[in-house]
CSV table of C-alpha atoms in Angstrom, one decimal:
chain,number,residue,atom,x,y,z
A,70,UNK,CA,-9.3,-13.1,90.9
A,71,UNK,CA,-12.5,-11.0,90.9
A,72,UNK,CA,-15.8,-13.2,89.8
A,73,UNK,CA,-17.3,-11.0,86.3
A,74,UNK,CA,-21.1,-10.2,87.1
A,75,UNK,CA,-23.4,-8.7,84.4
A,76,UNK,CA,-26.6,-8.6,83.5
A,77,UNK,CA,-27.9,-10.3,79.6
A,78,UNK,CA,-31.3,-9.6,78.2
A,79,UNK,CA,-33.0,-11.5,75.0
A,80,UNK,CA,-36.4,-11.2,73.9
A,81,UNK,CA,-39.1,-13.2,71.7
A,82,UNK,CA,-42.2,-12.8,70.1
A,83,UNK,CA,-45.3,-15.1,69.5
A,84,UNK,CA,-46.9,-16.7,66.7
A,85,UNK,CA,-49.4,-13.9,67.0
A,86,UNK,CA,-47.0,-11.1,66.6
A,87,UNK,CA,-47.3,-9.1,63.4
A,88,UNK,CA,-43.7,-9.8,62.1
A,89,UNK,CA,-44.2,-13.5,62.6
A,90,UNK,CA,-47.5,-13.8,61.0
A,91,UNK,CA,-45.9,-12.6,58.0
A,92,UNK,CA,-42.5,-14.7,58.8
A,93,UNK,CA,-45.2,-17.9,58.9
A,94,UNK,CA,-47.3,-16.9,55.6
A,95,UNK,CA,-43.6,-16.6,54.2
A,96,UNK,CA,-42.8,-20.4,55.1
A,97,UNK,CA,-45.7,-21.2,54.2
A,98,UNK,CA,-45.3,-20.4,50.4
A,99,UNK,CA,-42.0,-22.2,50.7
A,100,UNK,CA,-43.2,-25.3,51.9
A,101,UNK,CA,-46.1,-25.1,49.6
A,102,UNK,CA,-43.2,-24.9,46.4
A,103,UNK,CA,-40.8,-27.6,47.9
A,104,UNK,CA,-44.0,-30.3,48.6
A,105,UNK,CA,-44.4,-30.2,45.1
A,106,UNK,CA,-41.1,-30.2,43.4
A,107,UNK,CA,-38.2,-30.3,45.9
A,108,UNK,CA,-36.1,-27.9,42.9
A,109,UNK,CA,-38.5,-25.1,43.2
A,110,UNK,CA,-37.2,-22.2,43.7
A,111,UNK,CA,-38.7,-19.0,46.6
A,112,UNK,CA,-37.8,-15.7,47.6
A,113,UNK,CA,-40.9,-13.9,48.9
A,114,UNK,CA,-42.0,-11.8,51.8
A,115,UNK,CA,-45.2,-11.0,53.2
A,116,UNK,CA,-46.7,-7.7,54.4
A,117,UNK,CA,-49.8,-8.1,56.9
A,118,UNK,CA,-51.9,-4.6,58.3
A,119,UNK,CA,-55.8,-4.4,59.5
A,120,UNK,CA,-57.5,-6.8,57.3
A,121,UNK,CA,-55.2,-7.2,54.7
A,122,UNK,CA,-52.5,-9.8,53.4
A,123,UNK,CA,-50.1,-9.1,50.5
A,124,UNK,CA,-47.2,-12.2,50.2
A,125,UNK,CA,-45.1,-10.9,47.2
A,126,UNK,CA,-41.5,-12.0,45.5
A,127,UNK,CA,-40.6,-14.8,42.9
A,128,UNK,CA,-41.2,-17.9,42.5
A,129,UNK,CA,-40.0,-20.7,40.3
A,130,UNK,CA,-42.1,-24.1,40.2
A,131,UNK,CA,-45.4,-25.9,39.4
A,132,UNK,CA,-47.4,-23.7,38.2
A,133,UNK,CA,-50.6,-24.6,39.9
A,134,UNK,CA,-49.0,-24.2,43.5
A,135,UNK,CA,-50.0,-20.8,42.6
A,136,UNK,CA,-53.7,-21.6,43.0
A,137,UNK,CA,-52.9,-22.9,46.6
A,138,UNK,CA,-51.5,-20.2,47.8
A,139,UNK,CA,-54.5,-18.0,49.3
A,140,UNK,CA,-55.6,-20.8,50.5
A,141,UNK,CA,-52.4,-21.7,52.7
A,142,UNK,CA,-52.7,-17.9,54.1
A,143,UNK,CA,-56.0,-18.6,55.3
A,144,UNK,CA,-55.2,-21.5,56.6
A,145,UNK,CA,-52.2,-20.0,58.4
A,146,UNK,CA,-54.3,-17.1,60.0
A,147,UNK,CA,-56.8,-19.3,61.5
A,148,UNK,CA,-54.1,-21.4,63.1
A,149,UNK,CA,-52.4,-19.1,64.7
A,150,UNK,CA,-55.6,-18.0,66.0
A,151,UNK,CA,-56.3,-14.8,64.3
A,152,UNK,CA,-60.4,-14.4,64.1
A,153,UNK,CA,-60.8,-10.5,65.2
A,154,UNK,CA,-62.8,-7.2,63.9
A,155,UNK,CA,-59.6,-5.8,62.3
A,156,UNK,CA,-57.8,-9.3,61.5
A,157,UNK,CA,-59.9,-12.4,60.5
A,158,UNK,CA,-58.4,-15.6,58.7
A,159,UNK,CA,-61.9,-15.5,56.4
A,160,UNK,CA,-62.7,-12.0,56.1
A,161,UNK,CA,-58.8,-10.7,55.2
A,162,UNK,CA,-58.1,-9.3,51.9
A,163,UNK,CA,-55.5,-11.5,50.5
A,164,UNK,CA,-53.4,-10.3,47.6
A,165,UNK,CA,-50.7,-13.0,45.8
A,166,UNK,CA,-47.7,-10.9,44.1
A,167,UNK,CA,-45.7,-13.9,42.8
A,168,UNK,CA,-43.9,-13.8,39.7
A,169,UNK,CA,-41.2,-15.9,38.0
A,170,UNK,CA,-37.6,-15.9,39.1
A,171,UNK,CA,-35.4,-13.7,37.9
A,172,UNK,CA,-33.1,-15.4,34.6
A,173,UNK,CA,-29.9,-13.4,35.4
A,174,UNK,CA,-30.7,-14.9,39.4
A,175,UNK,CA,-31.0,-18.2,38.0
A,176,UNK,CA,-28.0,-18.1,35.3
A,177,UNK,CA,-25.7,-18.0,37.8
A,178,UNK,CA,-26.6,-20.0,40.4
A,179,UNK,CA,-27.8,-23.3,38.8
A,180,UNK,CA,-25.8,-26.4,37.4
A,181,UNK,CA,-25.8,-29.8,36.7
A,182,UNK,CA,-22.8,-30.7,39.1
A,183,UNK,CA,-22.5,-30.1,42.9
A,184,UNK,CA,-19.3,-27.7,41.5
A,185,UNK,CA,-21.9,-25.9,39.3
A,186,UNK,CA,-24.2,-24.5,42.0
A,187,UNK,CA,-23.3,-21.3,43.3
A,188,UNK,CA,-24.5,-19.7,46.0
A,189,UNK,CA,-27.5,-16.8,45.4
A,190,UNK,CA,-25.6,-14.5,46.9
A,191,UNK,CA,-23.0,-13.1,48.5
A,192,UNK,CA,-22.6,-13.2,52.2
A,193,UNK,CA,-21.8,-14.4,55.6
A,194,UNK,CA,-23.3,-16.6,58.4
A,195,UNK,CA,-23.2,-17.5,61.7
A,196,UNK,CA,-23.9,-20.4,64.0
A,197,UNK,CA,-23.6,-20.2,67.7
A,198,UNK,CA,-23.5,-22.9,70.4
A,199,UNK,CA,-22.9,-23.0,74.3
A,200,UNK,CA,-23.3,-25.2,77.0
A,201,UNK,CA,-25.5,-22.7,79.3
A,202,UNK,CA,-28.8,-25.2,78.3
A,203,UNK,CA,-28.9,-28.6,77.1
A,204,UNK,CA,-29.9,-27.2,73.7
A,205,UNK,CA,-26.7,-25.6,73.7
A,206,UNK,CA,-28.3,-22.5,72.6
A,207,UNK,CA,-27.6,-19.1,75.3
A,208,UNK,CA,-30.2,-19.1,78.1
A,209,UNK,CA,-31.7,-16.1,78.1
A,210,UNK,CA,-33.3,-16.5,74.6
A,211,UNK,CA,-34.4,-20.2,75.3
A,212,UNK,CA,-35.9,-18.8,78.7
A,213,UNK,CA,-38.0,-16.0,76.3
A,214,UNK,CA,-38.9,-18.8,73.6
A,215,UNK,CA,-40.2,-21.1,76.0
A,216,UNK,CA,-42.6,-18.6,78.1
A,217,UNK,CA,-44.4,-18.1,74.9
A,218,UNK,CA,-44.5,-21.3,73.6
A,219,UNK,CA,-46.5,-22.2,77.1
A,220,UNK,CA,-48.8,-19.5,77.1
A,221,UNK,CA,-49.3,-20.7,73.4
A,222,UNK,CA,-50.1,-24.0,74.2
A,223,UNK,CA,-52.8,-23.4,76.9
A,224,UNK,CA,-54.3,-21.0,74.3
A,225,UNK,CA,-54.4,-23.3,71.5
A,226,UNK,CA,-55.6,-25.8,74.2
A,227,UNK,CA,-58.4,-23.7,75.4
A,228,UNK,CA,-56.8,-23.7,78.7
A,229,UNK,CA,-56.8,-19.2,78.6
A,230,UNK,CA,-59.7,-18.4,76.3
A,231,UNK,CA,-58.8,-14.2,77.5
A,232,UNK,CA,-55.5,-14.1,75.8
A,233,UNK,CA,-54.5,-13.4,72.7
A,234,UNK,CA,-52.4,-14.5,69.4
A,235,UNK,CA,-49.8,-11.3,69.8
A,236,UNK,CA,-47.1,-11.7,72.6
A,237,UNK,CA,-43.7,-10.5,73.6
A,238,UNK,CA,-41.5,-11.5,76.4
A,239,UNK,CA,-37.9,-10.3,77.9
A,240,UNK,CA,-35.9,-12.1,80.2
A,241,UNK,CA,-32.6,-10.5,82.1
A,242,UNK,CA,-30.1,-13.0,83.6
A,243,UNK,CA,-27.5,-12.3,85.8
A,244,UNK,CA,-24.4,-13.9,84.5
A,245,UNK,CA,-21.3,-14.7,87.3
A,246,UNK,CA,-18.0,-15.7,85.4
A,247,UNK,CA,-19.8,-16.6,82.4
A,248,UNK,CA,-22.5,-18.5,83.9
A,249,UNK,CA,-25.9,-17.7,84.0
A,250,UNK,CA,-27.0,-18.0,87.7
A,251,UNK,CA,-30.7,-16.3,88.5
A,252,UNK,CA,-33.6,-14.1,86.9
A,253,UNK,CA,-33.4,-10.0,87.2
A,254,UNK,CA,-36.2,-9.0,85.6
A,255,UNK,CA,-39.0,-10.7,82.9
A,256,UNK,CA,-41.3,-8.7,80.6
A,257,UNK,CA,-44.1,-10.3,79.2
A,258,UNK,CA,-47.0,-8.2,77.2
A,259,UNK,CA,-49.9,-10.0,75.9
A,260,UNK,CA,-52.9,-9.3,74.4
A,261,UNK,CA,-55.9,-10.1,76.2
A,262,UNK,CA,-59.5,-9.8,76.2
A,263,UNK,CA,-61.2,-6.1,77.1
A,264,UNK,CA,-63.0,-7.3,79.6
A,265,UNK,CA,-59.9,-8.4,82.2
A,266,UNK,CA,-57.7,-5.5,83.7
A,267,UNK,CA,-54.0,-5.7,83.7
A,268,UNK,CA,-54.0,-7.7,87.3
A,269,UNK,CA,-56.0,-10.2,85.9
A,270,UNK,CA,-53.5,-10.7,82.7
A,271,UNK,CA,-51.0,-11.0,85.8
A,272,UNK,CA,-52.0,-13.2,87.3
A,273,UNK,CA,-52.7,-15.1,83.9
A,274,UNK,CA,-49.4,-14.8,83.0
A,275,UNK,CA,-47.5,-15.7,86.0
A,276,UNK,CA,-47.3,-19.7,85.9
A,277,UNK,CA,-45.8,-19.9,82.8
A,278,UNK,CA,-43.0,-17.6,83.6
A,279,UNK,CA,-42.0,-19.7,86.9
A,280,UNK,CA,-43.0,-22.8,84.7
A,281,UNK,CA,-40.1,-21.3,82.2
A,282,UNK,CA,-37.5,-21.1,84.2
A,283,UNK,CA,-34.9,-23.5,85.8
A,284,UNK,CA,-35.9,-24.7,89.8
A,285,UNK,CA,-35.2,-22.2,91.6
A,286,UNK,CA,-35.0,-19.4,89.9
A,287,UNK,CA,-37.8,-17.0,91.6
A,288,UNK,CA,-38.8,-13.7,90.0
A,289,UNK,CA,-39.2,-10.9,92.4
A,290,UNK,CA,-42.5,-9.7,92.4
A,291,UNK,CA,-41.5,-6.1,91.2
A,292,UNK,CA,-39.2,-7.3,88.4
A,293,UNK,CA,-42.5,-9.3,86.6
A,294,UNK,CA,-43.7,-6.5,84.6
A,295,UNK,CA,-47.1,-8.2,82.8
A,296,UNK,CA,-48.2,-5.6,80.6
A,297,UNK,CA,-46.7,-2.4,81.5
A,298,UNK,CA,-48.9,0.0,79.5
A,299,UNK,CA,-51.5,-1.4,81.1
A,300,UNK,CA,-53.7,-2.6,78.2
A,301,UNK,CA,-53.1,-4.3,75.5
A,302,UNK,CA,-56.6,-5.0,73.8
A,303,UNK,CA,-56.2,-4.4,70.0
A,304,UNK,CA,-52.8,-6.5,68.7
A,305,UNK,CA,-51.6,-8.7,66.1
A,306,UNK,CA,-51.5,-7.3,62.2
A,307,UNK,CA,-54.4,-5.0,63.3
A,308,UNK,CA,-52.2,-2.9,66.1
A,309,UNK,CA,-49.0,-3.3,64.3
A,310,UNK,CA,-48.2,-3.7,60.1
A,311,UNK,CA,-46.3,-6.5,60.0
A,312,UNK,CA,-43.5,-7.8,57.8
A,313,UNK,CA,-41.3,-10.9,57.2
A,314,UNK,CA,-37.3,-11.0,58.1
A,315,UNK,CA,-38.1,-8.2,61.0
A,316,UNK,CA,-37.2,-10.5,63.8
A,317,UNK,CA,-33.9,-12.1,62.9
A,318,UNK,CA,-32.5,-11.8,66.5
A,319,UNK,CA,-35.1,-13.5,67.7
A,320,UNK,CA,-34.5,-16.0,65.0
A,321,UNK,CA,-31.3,-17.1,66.1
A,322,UNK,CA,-29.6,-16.2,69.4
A,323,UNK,CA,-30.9,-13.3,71.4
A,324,UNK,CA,-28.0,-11.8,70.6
A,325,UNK,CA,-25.6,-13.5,72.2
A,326,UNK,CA,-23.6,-14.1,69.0
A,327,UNK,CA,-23.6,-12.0,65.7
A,328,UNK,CA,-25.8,-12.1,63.1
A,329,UNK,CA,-25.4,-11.7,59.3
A,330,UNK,CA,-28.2,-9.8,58.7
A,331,UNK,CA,-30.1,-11.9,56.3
A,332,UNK,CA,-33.6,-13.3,56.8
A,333,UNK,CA,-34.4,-17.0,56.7
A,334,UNK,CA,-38.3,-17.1,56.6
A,335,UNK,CA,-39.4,-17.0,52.9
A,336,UNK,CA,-36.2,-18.1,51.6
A,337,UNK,CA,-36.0,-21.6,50.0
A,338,UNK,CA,-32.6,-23.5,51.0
A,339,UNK,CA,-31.1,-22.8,47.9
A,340,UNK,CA,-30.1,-19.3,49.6
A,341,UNK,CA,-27.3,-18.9,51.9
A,342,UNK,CA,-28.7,-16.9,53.8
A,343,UNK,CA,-31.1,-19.6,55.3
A,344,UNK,CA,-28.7,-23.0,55.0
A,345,UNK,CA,-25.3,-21.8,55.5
A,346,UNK,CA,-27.1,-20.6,58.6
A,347,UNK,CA,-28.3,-23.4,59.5
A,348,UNK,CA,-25.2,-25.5,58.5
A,349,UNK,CA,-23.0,-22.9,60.6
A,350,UNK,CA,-25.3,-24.0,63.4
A,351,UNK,CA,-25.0,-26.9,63.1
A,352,UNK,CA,-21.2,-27.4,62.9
A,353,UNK,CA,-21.4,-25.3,66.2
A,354,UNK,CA,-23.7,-27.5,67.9
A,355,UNK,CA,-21.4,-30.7,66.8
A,356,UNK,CA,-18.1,-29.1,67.9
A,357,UNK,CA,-20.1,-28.6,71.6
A,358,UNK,CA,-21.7,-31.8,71.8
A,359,UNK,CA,-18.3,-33.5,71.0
A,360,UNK,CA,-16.5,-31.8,73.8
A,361,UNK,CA,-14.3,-29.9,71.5
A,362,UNK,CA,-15.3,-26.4,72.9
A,363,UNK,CA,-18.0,-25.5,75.5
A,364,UNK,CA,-18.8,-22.3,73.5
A,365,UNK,CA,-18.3,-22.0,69.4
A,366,UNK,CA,-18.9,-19.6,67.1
A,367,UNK,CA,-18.6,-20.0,63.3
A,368,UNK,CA,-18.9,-17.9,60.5
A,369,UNK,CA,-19.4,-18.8,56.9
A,370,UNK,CA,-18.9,-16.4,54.1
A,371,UNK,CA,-20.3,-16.7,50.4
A,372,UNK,CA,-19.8,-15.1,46.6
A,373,UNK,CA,-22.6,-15.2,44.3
A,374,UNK,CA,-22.2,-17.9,41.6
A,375,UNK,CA,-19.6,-19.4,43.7
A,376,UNK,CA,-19.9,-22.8,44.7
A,377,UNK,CA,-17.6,-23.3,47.9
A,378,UNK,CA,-17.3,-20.8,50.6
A,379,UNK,CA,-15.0,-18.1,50.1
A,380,UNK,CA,-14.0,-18.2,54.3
A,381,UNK,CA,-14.7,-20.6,57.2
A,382,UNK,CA,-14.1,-18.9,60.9
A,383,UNK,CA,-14.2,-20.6,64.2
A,384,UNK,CA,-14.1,-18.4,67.5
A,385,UNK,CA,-13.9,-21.1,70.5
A,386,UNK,CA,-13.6,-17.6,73.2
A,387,UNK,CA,-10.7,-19.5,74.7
A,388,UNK,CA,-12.2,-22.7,75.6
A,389,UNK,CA,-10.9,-24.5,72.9
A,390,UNK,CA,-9.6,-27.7,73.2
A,391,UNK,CA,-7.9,-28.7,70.1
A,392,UNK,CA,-6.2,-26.9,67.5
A,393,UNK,CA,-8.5,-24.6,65.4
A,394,UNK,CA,-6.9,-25.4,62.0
A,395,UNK,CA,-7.4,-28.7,62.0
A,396,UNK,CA,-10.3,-28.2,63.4
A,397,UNK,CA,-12.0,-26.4,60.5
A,398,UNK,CA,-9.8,-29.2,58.2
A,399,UNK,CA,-11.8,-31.9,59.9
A,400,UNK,CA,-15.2,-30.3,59.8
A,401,UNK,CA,-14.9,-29.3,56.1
A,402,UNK,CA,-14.3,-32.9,55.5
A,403,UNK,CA,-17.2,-34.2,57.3
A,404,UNK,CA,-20.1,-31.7,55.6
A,405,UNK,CA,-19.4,-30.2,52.0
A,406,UNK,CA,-20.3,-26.3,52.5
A,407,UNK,CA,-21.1,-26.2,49.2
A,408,UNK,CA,-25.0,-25.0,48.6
A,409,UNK,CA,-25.8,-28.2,47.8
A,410,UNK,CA,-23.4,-29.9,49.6
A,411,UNK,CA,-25.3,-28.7,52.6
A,412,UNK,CA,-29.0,-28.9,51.4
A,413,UNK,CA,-27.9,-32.8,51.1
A,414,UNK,CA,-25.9,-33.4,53.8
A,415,UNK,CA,-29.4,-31.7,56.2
A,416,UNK,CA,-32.2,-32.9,53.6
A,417,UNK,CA,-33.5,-29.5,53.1
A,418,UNK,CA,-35.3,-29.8,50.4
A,419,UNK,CA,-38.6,-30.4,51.9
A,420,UNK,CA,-41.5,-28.4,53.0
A,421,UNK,CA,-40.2,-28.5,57.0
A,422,UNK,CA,-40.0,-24.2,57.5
A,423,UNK,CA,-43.7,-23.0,58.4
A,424,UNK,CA,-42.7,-24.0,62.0
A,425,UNK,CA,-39.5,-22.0,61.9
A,426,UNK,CA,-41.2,-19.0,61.9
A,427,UNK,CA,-42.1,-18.9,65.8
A,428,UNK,CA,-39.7,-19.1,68.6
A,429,UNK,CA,-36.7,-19.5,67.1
A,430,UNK,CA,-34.9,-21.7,64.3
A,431,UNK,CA,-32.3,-22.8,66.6
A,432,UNK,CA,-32.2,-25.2,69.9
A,433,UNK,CA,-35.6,-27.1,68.6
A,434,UNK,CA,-36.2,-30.4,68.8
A,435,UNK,CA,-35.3,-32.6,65.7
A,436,UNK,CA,-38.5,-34.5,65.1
A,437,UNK,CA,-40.8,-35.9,62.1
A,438,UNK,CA,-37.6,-34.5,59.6
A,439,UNK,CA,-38.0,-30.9,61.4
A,440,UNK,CA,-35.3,-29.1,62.1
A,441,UNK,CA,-32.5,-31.3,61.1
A,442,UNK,CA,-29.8,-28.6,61.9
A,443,UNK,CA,-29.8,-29.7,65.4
A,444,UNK,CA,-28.8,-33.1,65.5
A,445,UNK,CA,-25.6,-33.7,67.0
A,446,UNK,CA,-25.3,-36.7,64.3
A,447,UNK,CA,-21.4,-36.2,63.9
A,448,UNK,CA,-20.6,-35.1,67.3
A,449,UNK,CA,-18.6,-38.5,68.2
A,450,UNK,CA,-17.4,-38.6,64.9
A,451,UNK,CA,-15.6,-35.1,65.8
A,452,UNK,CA,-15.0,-36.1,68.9
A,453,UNK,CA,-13.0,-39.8,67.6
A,454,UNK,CA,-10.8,-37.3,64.9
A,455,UNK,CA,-9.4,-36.0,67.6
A,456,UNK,CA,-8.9,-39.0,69.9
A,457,UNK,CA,-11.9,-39.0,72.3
A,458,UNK,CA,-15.5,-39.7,72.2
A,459,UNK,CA,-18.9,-37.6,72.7
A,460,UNK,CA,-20.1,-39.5,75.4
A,461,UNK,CA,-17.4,-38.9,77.4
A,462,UNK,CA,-17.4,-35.3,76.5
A,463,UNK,CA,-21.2,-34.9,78.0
């Protein structure tokens, strides 16, 4: 039988980039509501161009976290590194838009008893997980994460004082019977200071790519493109109007598995869209790490004011080792779906999202309470229903 060769390509984007600016400043006013009373509700979004902030939406909580929230934004901008002519964590115009949630929102999503909760709104999640990296996660988007989060290191470091907040990268794998097994081609743009030329930025860049990727794995010298307009001087909110929820591919998978379409950054984990997400992924990630499947794919699908999902899909692409429906029997017995079923089961409600909002909410480490979709906590207990054990299954 003839060995299946193509080519898969997934991007990311900085800390710096205008969308994730906005996608941090977002979290940021989520984080701020949860730290002070773990009910509050968020739904906001942020809009960032030359000089100027605006975070609107609603909001329900304490009212003096309202107070705080220029504050945070500032704070925000300065972190990421943002202190430019046309975009300056002190000199920004900040404008807060926040008003109270809507009632009707509220009537029919709120309730006493886990039953009682519905979800916010209708609609359907996925979580993804494979075994091409040991964050289970597909390896062309980890690849793209993790050249950013190196060149964003050394800048926060001091290590590359001529580069900027606002990057992108793309990485091309070549894939032989479903296996990822070199580099084609890597795209990295960055923002730089005027005074290097586009070799320079090169040869800047360079390291952290071959520092990205697996032993091995070379990148021919004229598949690097390192800027290819050649400069790339003016960047961040101040080259580009930014806005939160723009970058949901890069959120989750590279697109290497569907998406449902709705944001997470902003969101408090009342809505679906953000912990049925995450709970999807992490069911995924379980059913992996137990040995059940080397590649899953679940869906979760919601009704407004409806506490339990309305549907529960597994794809397993045929490597599948035990019998789907009991499969889904098993996992819905182990995590209740339910909205709050879920915000209990991960201990969401806390103020752990701000450092979602750069590369990636999925295949992150689970430290300090952070990202607590990606244990594999249950993996052995999965792996025990159905006879063996996780650790075997490694």
């Amino acid at each position: 039988m003839t060995k299946r060769s193509w080519m898969f390509t997934s991007e990311s984007v900085s800390e710096g980039h205008p969308d994730k600016v906005c996608d941090r400043i977002s979290d940021e006013v989520v984080d701020a509501y949860l730290a002070a009373d773990p009910a509050s509700r968020v739904a906001c979004e942020t809009m960032t161009t030359t000089n100027f902030v605006v975070v609107a939406g609603e909001v329900r909580g304490p009212h003096e976290v309202l107070g705080t929230i220029e504050e945070r934004i500032r704070n925000a901008v300065r972190d990421i590194g943002y202190e430019q002519d046309g975009f300056h964590w002190k000199d920004n115009e900040v404008l807060v838009k926040l008003h109270e949630q809507s009632a009707d929102i509220a009537m029919g999503v709120d309730g006493e008893s886990d039953e009682d909760e519905g979800a916010g709104d209708q609609g359907i999640m996925f979580g993804y997980a494979c075994r091409e990296t040991p964050e289970l996660m597909p390896a062309p988007i980890v690849f793209s994460h993790r050249i950013l989060q190196l060149m964003a290191q050394a800048r926060h470091a001091g290590k590359e004082p001529l580069l900027g907040p606002d990057s992108k990268s793309q990485v091309t794998l070549r894939y032989e019977d479903g296996e990822p097994v070199a580099v084609d081609a890597v795209v990295v743009s960055t923002q730089h200071d005027g005074s290097i030329d586009q070799a320079k930025v090169r040869e800047i860049v360079r390291p952290y790519v071959q520092q990205a990727l697996p032993a091995g794995w070379e990148v021919a010298e004229d598949k690097l493109l390192v800027n290819p307009t050649g400069r790339f001087v003016i960047g961040g909110p101040d080259g580009d109007c930014g806005l939160t929820g723009r970058k949901i591919i890069v959120d989750t998978y590279g697109g290497a598995a569907p998406h449902g379409g709705g944001a997470f950054s902003g969101k408090d984990p009342s809505k679906v869209d953000r912990s049925a997400a995450y709970a999807a992924r992490y069911l995924a990630k379980n059913v992996v790490a137990a040995g059940l499947a080397d590649k899953c794919l679940i869906q979760l699908a919601y009704a407004i004011g409806v506490a339990e999902p309305v549907a529960l899909y597994i794809e397993t692409y045929g490597t599948g080792k035990v019998d789907p429906l009991r499969l889904e029997m098993v996992l819905r017995d182990r995590v209740r779906l339910t909205p709050r079923g879920i915000r209990n089961h991960l201990k969401l409600d806390r103020p752990i999202y701000a450092p979602t909002a750069a590369y990636g909410h999925f295949g992150r480490d689970p430290v300090d309470g952070g990202f607590p979709w990606e244990r594999t906590d249950i993996a052995n207990d999965l792996a025990k229903a159905f006879g063996g054990s996780a650790e075997a299954a490694e």
